[in-house]
Short mmCIF file of C-alpha atoms and ligand atoms in Angstrom, two decimals:
data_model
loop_
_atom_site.label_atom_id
_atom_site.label_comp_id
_atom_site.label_asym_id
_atom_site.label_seq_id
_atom_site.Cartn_x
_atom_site.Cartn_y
_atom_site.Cartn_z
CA UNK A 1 -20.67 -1.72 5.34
CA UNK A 2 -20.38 1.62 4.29
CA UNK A 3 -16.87 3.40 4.68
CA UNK A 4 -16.21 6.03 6.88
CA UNK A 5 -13.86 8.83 5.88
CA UNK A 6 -10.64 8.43 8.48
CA UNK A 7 -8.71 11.55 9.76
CA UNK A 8 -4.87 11.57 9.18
CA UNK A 9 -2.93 11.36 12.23
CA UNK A 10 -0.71 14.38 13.04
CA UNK A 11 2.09 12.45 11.93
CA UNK A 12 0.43 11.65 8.78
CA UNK A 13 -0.89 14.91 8.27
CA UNK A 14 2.68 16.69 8.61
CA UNK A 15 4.10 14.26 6.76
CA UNK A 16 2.02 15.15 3.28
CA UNK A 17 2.42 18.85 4.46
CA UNK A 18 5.92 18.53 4.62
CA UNK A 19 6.36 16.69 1.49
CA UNK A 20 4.97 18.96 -0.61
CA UNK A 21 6.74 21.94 1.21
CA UNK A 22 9.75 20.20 -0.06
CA UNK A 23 8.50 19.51 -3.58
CA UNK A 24 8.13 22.87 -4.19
CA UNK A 25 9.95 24.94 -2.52
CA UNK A 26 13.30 22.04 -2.22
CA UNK A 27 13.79 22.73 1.18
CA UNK A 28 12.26 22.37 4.73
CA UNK A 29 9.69 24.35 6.55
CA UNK A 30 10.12 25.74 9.45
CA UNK A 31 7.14 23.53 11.14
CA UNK A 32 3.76 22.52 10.97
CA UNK A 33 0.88 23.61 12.57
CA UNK A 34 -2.94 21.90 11.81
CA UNK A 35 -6.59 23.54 12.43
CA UNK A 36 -9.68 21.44 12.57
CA UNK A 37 -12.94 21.63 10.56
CA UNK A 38 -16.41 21.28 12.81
CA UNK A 39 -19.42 20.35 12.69
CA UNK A 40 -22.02 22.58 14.52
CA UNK A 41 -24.94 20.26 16.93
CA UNK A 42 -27.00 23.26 17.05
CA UNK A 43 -27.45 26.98 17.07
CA UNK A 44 -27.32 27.24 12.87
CA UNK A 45 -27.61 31.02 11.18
CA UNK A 46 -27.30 32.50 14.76
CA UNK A 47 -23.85 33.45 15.10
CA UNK A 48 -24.11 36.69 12.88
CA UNK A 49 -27.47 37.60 14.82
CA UNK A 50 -25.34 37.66 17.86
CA UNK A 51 -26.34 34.41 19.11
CA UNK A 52 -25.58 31.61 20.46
CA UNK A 53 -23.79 28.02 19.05
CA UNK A 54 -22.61 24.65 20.10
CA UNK A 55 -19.75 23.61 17.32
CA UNK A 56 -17.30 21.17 17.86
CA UNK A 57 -14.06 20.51 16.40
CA UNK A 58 -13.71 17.66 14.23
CA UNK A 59 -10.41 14.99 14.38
CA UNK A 60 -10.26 15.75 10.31
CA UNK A 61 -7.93 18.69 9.99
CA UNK A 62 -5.63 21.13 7.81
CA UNK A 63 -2.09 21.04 7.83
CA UNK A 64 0.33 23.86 6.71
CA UNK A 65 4.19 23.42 6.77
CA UNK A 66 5.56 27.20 6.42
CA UNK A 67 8.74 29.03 6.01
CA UNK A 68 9.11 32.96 6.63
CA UNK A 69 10.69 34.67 3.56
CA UNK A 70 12.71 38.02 3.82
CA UNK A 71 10.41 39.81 2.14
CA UNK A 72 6.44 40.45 1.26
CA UNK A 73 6.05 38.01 -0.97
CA UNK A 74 3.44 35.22 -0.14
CA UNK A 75 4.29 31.88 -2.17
CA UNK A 76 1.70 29.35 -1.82
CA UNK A 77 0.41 25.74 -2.65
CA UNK A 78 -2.23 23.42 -1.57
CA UNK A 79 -2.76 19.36 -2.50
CA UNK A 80 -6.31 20.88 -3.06
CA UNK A 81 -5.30 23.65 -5.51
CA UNK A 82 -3.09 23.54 -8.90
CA UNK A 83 -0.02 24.98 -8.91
CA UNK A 84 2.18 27.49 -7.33
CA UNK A 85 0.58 31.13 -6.62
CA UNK A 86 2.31 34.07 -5.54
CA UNK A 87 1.45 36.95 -3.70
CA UNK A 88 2.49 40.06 -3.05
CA UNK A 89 1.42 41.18 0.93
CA UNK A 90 1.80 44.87 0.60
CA UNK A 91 -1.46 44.96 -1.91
CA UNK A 92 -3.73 42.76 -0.96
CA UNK A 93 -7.07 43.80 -1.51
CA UNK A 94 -10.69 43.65 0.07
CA UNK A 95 -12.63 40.96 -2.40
CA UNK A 96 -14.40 43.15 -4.90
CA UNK A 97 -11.95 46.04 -5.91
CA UNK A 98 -8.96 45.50 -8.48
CA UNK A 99 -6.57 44.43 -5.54
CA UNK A 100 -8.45 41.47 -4.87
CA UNK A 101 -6.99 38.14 -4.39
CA UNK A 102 -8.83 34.86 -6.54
CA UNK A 103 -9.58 31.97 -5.55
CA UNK A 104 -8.35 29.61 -2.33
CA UNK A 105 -4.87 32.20 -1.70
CA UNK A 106 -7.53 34.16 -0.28
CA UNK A 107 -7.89 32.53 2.76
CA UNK A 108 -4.82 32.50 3.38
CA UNK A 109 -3.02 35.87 2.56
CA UNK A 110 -6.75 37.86 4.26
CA UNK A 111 -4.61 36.24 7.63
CA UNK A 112 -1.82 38.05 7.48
CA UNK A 113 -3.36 41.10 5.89
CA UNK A 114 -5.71 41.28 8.64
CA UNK A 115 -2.89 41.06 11.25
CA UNK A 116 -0.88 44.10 9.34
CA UNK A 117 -4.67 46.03 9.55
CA UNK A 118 -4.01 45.55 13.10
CA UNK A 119 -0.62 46.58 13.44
CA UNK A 120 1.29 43.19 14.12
CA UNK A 121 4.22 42.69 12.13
CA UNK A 122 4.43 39.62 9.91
CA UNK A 123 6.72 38.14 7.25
CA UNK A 124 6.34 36.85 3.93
CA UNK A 125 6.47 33.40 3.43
CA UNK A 126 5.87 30.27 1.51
CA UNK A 127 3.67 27.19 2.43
CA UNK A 128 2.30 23.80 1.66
CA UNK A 129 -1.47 22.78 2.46
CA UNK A 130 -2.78 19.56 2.43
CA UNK A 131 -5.97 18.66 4.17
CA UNK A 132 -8.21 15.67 4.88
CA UNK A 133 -11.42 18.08 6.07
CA UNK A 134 -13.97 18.13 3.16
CA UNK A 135 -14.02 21.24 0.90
CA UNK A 136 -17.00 22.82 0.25
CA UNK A 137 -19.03 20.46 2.53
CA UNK A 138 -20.08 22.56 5.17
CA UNK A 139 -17.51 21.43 7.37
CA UNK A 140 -15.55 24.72 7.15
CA UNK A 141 -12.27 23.78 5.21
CA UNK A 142 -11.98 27.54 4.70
CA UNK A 143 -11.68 28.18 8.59
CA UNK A 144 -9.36 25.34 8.69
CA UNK A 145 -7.15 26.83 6.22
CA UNK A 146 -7.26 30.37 7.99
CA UNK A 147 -6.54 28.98 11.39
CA UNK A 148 -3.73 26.58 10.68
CA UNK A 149 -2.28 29.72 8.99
CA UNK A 150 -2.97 31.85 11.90
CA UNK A 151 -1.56 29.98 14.40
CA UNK A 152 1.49 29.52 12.11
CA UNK A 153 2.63 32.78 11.69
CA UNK A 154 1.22 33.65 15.35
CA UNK A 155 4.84 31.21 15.63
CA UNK A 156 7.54 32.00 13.00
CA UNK A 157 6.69 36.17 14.01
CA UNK A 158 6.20 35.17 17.56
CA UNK A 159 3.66 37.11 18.22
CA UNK A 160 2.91 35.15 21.21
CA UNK A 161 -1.15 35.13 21.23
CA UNK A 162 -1.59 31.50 21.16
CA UNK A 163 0.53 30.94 24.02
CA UNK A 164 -2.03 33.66 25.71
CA UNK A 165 -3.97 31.03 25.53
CA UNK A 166 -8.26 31.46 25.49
CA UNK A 167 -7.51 35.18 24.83
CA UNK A 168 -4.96 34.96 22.59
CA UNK A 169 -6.72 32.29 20.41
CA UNK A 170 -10.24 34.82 20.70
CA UNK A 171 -8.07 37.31 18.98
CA UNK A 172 -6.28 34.70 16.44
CA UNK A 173 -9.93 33.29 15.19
CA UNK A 174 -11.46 36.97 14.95
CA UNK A 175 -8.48 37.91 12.81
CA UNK A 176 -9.35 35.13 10.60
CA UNK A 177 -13.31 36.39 10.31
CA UNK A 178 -11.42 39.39 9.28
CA UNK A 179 -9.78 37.28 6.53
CA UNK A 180 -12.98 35.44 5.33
CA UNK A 181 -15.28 38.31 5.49
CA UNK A 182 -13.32 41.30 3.79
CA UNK A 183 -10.44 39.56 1.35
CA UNK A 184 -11.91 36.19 0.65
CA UNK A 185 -15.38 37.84 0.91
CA UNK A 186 -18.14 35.13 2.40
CA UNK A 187 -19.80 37.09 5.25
CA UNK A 188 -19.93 34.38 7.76
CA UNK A 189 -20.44 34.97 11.73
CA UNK A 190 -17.65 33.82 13.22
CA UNK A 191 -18.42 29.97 14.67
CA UNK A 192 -16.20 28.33 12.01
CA UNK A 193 -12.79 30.32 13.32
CA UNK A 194 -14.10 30.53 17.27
CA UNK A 195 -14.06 26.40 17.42
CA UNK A 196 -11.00 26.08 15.01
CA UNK A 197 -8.90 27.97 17.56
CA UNK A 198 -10.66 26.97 20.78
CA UNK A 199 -12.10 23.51 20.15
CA UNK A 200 -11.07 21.13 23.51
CA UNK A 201 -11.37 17.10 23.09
CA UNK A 202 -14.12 15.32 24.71
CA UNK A 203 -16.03 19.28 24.75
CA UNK A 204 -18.39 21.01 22.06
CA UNK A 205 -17.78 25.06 23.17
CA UNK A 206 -20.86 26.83 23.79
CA UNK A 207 -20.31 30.07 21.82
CA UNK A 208 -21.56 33.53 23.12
CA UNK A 209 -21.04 35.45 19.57
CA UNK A 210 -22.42 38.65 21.28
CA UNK A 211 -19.51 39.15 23.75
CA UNK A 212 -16.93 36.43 22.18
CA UNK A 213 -17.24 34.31 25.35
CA UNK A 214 -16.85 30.76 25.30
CA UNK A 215 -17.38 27.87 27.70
CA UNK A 216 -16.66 24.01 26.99
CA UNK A 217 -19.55 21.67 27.48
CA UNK A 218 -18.66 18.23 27.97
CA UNK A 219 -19.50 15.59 24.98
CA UNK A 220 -18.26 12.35 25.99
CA UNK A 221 -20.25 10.17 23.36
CA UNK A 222 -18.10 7.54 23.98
CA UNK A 223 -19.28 7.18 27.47
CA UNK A 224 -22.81 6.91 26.45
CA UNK A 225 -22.20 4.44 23.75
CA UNK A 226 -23.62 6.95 20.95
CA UNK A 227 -21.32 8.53 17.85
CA UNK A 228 -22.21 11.77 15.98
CA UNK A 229 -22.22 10.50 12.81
CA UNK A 230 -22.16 13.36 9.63
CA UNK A 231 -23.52 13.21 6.27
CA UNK A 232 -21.79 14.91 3.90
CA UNK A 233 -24.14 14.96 1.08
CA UNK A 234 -21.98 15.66 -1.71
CA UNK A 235 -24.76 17.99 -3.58
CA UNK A 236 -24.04 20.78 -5.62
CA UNK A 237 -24.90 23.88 -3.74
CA UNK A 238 -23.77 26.92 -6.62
CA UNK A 239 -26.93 28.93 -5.02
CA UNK A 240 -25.05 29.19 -1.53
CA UNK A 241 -23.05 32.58 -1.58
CA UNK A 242 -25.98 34.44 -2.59
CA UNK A 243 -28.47 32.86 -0.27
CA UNK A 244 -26.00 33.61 2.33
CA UNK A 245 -25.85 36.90 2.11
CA UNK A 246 -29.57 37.18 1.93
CA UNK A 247 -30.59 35.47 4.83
CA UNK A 248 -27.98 37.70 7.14
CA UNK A 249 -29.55 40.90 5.20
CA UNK A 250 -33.16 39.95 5.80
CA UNK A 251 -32.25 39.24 9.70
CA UNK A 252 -30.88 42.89 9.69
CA UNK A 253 -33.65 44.15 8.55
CA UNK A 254 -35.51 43.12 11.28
CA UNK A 255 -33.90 43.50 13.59
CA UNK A 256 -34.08 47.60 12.23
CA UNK A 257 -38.00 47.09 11.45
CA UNK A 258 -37.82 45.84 15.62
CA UNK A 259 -35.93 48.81 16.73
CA UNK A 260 -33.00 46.28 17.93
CA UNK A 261 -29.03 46.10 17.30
CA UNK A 262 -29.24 42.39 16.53
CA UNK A 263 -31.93 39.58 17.10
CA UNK A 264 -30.52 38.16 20.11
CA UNK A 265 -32.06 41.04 21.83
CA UNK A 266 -35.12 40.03 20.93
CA UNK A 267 -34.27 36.12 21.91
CA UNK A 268 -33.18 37.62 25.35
CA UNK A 269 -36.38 39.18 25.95
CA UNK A 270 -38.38 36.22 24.87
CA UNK A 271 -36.28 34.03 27.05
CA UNK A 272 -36.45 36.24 30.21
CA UNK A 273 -40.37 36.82 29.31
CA UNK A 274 -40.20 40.05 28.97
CA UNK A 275 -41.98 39.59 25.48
CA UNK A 276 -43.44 37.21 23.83
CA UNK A 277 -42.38 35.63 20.63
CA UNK A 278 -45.94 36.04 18.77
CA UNK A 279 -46.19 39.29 19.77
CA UNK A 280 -42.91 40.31 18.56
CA UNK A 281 -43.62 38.00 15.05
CA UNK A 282 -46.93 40.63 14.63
CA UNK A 283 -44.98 43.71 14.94
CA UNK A 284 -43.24 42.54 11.62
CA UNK A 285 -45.18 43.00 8.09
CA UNK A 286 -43.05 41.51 6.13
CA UNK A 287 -43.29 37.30 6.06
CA UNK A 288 -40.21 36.19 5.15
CA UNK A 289 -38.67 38.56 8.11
CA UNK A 290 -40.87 36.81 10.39
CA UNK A 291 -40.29 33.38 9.03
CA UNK A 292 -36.51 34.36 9.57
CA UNK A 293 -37.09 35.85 12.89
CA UNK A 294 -39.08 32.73 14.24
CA UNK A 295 -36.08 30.57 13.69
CA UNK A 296 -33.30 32.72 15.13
CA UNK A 297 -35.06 33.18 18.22
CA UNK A 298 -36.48 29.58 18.92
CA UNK A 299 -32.64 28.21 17.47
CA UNK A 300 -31.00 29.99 19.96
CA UNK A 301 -33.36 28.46 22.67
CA UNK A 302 -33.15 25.11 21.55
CA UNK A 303 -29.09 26.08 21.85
CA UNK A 304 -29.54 26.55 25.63
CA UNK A 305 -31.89 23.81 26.00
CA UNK A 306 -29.08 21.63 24.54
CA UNK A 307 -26.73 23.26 26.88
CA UNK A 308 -29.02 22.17 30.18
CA UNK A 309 -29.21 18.63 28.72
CA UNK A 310 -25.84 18.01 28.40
CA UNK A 311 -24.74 19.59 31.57
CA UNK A 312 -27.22 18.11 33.74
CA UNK A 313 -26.70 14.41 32.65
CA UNK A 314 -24.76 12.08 35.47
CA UNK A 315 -21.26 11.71 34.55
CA UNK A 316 -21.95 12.81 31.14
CA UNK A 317 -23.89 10.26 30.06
CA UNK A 318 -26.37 11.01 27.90
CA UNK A 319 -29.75 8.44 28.29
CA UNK A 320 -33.03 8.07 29.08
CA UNK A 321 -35.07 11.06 28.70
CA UNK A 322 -32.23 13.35 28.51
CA UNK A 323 -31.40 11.56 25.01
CA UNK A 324 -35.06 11.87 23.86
CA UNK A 325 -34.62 15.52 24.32
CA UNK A 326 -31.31 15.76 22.85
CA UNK A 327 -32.65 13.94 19.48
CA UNK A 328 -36.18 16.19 19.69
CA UNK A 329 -34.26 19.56 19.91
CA UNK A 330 -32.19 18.46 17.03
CA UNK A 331 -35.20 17.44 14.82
CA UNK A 332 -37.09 20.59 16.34
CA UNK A 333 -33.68 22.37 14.70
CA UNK A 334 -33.67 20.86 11.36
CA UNK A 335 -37.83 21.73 10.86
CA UNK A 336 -37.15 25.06 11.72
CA UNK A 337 -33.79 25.31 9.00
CA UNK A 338 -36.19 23.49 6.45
CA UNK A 339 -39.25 25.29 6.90
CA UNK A 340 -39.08 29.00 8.58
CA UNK A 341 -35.40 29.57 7.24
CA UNK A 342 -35.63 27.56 4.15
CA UNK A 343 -32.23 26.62 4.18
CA UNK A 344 -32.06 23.13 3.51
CA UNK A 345 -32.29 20.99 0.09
CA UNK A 346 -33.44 17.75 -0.90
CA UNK A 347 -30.13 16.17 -0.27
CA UNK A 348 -30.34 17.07 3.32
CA UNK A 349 -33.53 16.36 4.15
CA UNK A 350 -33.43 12.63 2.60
CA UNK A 351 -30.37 12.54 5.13
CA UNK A 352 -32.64 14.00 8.07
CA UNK A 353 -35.51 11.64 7.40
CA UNK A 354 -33.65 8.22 6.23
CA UNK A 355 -31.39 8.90 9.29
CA UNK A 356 -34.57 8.96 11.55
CA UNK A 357 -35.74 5.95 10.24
CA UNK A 358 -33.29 4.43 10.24
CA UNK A 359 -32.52 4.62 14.35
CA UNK A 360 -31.24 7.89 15.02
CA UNK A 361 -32.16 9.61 17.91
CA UNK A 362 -32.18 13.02 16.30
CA UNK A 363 -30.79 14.47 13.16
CA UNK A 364 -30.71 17.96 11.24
CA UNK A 365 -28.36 19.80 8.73
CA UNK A 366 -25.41 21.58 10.09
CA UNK A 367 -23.61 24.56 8.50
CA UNK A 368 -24.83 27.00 5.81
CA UNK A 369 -26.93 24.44 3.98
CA UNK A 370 -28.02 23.87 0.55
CA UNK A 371 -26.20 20.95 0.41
CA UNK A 372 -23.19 20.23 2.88
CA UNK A 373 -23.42 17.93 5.71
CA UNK A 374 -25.86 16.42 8.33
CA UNK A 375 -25.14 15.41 11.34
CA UNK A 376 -27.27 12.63 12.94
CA UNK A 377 -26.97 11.11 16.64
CA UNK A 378 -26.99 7.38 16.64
CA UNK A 379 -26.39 4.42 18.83
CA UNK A 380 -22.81 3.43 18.22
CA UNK A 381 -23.92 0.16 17.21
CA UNK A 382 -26.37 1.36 14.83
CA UNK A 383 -24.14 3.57 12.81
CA UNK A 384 -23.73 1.53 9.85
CA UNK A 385 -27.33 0.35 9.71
CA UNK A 386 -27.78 4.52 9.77
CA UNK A 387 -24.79 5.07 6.97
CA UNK A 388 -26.08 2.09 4.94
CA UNK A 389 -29.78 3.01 5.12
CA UNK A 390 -28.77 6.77 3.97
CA UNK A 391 -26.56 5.48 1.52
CA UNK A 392 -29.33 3.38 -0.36
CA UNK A 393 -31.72 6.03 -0.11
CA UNK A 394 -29.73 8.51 -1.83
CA UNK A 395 -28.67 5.46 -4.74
CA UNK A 396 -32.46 5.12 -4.95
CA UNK A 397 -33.33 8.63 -5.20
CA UNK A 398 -30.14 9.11 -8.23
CA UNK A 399 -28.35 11.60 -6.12
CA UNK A 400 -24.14 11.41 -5.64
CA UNK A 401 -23.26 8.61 -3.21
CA UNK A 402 -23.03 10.73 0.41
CA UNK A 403 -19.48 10.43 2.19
CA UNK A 404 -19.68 9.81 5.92
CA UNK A 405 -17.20 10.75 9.00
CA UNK A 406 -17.14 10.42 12.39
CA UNK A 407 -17.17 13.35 15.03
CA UNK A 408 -15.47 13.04 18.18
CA UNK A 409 -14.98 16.31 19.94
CA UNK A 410 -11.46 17.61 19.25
CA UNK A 411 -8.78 20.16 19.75
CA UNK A 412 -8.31 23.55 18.14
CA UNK A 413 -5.67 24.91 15.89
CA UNK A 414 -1.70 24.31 17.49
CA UNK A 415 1.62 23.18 16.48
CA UNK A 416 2.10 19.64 15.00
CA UNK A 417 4.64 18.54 17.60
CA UNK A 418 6.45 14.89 17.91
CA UNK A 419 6.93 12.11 15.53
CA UNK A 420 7.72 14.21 12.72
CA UNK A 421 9.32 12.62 9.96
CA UNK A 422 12.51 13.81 8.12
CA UNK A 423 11.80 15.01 4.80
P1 ADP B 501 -16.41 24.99 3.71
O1 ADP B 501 -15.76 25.97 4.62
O2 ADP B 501 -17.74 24.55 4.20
O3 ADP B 501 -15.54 23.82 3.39
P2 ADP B 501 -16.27 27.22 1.95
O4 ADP B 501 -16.84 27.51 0.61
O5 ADP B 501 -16.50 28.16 3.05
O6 ADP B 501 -16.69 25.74 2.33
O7 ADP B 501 -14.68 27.11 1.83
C1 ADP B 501 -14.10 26.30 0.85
C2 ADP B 501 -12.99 27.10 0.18
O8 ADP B 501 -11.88 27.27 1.10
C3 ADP B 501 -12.39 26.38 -1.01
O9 ADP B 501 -13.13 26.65 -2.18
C4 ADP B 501 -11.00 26.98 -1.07
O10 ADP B 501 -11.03 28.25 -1.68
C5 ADP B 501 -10.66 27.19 0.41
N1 ADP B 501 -9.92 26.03 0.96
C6 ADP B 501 -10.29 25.27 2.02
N2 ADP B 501 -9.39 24.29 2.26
C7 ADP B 501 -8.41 24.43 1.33
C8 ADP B 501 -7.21 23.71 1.03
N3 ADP B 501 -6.84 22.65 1.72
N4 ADP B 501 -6.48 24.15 -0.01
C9 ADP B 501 -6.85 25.22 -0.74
N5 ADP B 501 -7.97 25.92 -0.51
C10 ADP B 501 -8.76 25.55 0.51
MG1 MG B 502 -16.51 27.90 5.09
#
């Protein structure tokens, strides 16, 4: 049977946190807080075109333990980094110019210079990271990281947004965009920090990146005996920043070339039928923009497809036709990644296919791509024929052995309350 990557408990979690807090810095933190990474079940290379997304947060998640400091100075370490780094808060710059910051303090010192941009007042401080969320695996570790920093020194300066609750976290995960996009500079939309802070168990959040809105759609796998199994492929994916960058340029473009502020214009007027899609394609001349443009509109229908699946099945429970669908639209997803956005690798697809094969009711990559993670539906009782099967294909085919985890819908970024150990 193939092994399936377990998330630490909260106690667990706080407990490495908290040890390495004292390790370094010989004392004890103030607290711990934890964010989650996700996995996204549809609705991929939409959120920056102002659509739409269905992430949920995974049980695998990052802890910090943190102290403020009287002064500017931001002291950090990670399990996942090499030694101590310092940094000084009063000249952190945007990624690019002489002020930048290298490497993984990035994430975390863009948090509180994006709250200064916005005029709240924050410490310095020193902190300890340890995390059992995959790096680099499409999972978003680096959202995880932001948001369990957010969150903490939303605390120790009391700035009081997460206790404002759906608001207050809004503002907390767009102040961590702020963070990735401009000091640790990946231009990503905005999904990764939105389900971070506002993930709810048992509920994927249907995303509105257009006006920030947010509502929870039940996902109760459990109750219909199925598990959301995800592939992390493990394969080397050194082409991703660029490619990135590209495909968000090329969707701007576009949308210019279409006389629109974003492409979910264009996906509202196909889905009211006010246009239609072909005829929109044929005002482009350019075939990689309409290659682009055919996925971001038909993603972000297959997102509220999804949506009407979900909500419509009795109790929750997803069978019958309504799980045919659910596995088409995520096969329908993964063609379009593959094919019109051209997004996905060998790695994934071997996932995809073996995964299909194998039992699943629907599979497709999930996150950036170029390597990462799939996510595949299964049977419960199927899943380790599924890991197995994907396993052996990838030993056949010479690539890394994939790592597997389990996603059950869970909660955003907080506090790591009870059951803490003394350190
Ligand atoms: P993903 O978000 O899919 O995991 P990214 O490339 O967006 O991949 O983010 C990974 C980066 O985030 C790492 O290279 C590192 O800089 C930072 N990071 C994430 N988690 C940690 C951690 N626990 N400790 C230190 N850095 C981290
Ligand atoms: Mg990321």
């Amino acid at each position: 049977m193939t092994d399936v990557l377990p998330a630490w408990t909260a106690a667990e979690g706080a407990h490495r946190a908290q040890e390495l807090f004292a390790a370094t810095f010989g004392d004890r933190p103030a607290g711990v807080w934890a964010a989650p990474g996700r996995v996204n079940l549809i609705g991929e290379h939409t959120d920056y075109n102002d659509g739409l997304c269905l992430p949920l947060a995974l049980p695998h998640c990052t802890f910090v333990a943190l102290s403020p400091r009287p002064d500017r100075t931001a002291v950090l370490v990670s399990a996942q980094g090499s030694g101590t780094r310092t940094v000084d808060l009063d000249t952190v710059g945007r990624a690019g110019t002489t002020h930048e910051v290298a490497g993984w303090p990035a994430y975390v010192a863009g948090v509180a210079w994006a709250m200064v941009e916005e005029g709240l007042d924050v410490p310095g401080f020193q902190i300890a990271v340890d995390s059992c969320v995959p790096f680099g695996a499409g999972l978003s570790s680096s959202a995880a990281i932001e948001c369990a920093t957010a969150v903490a020194l939303d605390d120790v300066a009391s700035l009081g947004l997460l206790q404002a609750d759906d608001p207050g976290r809004a503002r907390l995960g767009a102040l961590c965009v702020r963070a990735e996009n401009e000091i640790a500079g990946a231009p990503t939309g905005g999904m990764d920090q939105a389900i971070a802070m506002r993930g709810k168990p048992g509920h994927a959040l249907l995303l509105d990146v257009a006006d920030g809105s947010a509502r929870h759609v039940p996902l109760d796998l459990d109750a219909s005996g199925l598990s959301l199994l995800v592939i992390d492929t493990r394969a080397p994916h050194q082409l991703v920043d660029g490619q990135y960058a590209r495909r968000r340029e090329v969707c701007e473009a576009a949308a210019h070339a279409l006389g629109v502020p974003s492409l979910r214009v264009v996906s509202d007027a196909v889905a009211d039928g006010g246009e239609d899609l072909a005829s929109v394609l044929a005002r482009l001349h350019d075939d990689e923009q309409r290659r682009r443009v055919r996925h971001v509109v038909t993603e972000i229908a297959r997102v509220r497809e999804l949506v009407e699946v979900l909500e419509s099945a009795p109790g929750g429970v997803l069978e019958g036709d309504r799980l045919a669908e659910a596995g088409r639209l995520l096969d329908a997803s993964h063609t379009s990644l593959a094919s019109d956005y051209e997004v996905s690798c060998p790695e994934l697809d071997l996932a995809v296919e073996t995964a299909r094969s194998a039992g699943a009711h629907g599979a497709r990559m999930t996150g950036g791509g170029f390597g990462g993670s799939a996510i595949a539906l299964v049977d419960s009782a199927s899943m380790d024929t599924v890991a197995d099967a994907v396993a052996a294909a990838f030993a056949n085919r010479g690539f890394t052995p994939p790592a597997f985890l389990l996603a059950t819908a869970s909660a955003g970024a907080g506090p790591v309350t009870g059951n803490l150990e003394e350190t």
